[in-house]
């Protein structure tokens, strides 16, 4: 009896993984191009070639030439940190939205459903109105971050039942805490001077106009580290989508996982709100757009949402400072203009809410 020769199938990469990697690479390249274009456009337009030369030279440790000092100041000190911060804010809000929609099992959830934005706004308004931009030695960003953390902790406590986190209670607690903090913020605004009120309103609607290089290391560290940690939990997020019983059967401690995800998402949201103010709808819209295009697998959803959110915020910030030049629109106005119709469309499309 003769044996047939054993043939081994060639090891090939999974086509879906290859397609996801290709899309992610293309989106990253598009983000880099959009950032360069955003840096080049402004009150003074700078050719893309000069932008690339200045940015690359600075990254490689070079110094500006004697004739390029003004151009270098515009590109490197003013526009580049602003564009980088916009990308980081978009990444943070989009990733937070992906996680919170899984945590609270609500497709219409976003980072603001837990009252984090209201807490950050109250902290910032306290710093503006009671201490002229400083509260107990803290700046506006630090006060906003502490307000976000305090709001998250309060919602976390109210959302627990019998020592466990309940998704529905989390949403209801977030809405209630958000309204209470919003009322306190409105009261403080009534006591503000016209100059303070203008600064408060612009901050609460969102802006990256005041971006500085010394802000970026902390924001970048939190956003990138937290996003990487959440990517490692992508498999458990997939299990969470199957329901608590199925996830428990797969060996996932559902209640502990929800607590960890909630803390990470709140840290991410609080950090970006502290430096950019209140920017809504990004955490709602971007995850759904990516999910509709590439599916609900968090191993694809998280990295693609991160890059898409960054690209979206870079383009929105570019529009905010070019639509009504030389005036500038707060980012929250444009994100609401784009996000509210999408929210209504999503509401009509999602039959499970009935």
Phi, psi and omega in degrees: 000123183268143179264139176284141178296137181280123178252133179260137177286139178296141180284117180240153179283144179301128185300324181292321177295319179297318179296320179296317179297320180294317179296318180297319178296317179295319179294323178294318177296320178295323177297315179299318178295316179298322179295318178296318178296318180296324178291327185282336186260134179178200178302325173241114180284136181243129179303145182301325179298319178291322178300311180299318181295317182290313181296314179296319179296320178293320180294330180271004175090012181278173178243156180290145176289161185301323181278353184250016186297316181293317179296319179296321179297316181295311187288310190273320187270334183254306189273320184298311178298328178294314181293320179295318179296319177301318179295318179294319179296316178298319177298312182298315182291320181293315180294320177299319179298318178302313185290315184292328176296329175281322184294313184267003178053043182225116183291348180257012180279153172211176185303340184271355181290339181266008178078009181295318180298319180295322177295318178295320179296319179296317178299317180293318181294323175301316180294321181291312192271328184261342184222014177060037179101359178218136182231107181061033182087357180268147172277179181298317182297317180294318178296321178295319180294317178296323176296321178295317180295318180296319178296318179298318180296320180294316178296322179301315180292318182287336182275359180269144175219124183057037177079008181232151178280131178248121185306315182295319178295324178299314180297312181296319178296320179297317179296315182295312179297321179299318180292321178296315180293325177295322177296317178296320179296318180297321178298317179294326178294327178295333181270355185281153173284163179305320180292317178295321182295322178296316179295319180296313182297318180294321181291317183292339177270352173095132177194148173244020183296330182267021183299137177229155180298327183288345175280328193294321182303315181294313181297315181297319180297314181295312184295311185289318180293315180294319178298318178296319179296320179291326177297326177292338179263013184300320179298321179289328175295321176298319178295325180295328179294335181284352182110155184298318182295316180294319180295319178297321178296334178273004177091016181266128174280095190300314186290320177293321179297317179299319180297315180296315181296321180296317180295314181296316180294322179291321176299317179297312181295314181299323181294314183286326177294325182297333182254343185236354180081192184278115179232111186264167171075346180295314180291344176270313190283312186298313178302322181289321177299315180292321180295320178295326183275325190233003178094176188262004179293117185293343175293332173264321188298315184297306181294322180291322177294323179298313181290320180295319177298319178298314179298317181299314183290326176298316180290321178295318178295322177298317177296321185298330182255005179239337183295319183238039181308138006273001177285165182230136179268141172298146183296325183298331179294315182287319179294326175290323179297321178276324189279325183297313175299322178296320178299316180294320177297318180294323179296320179286328184283329186275102182281345182291340180289343178287000000 
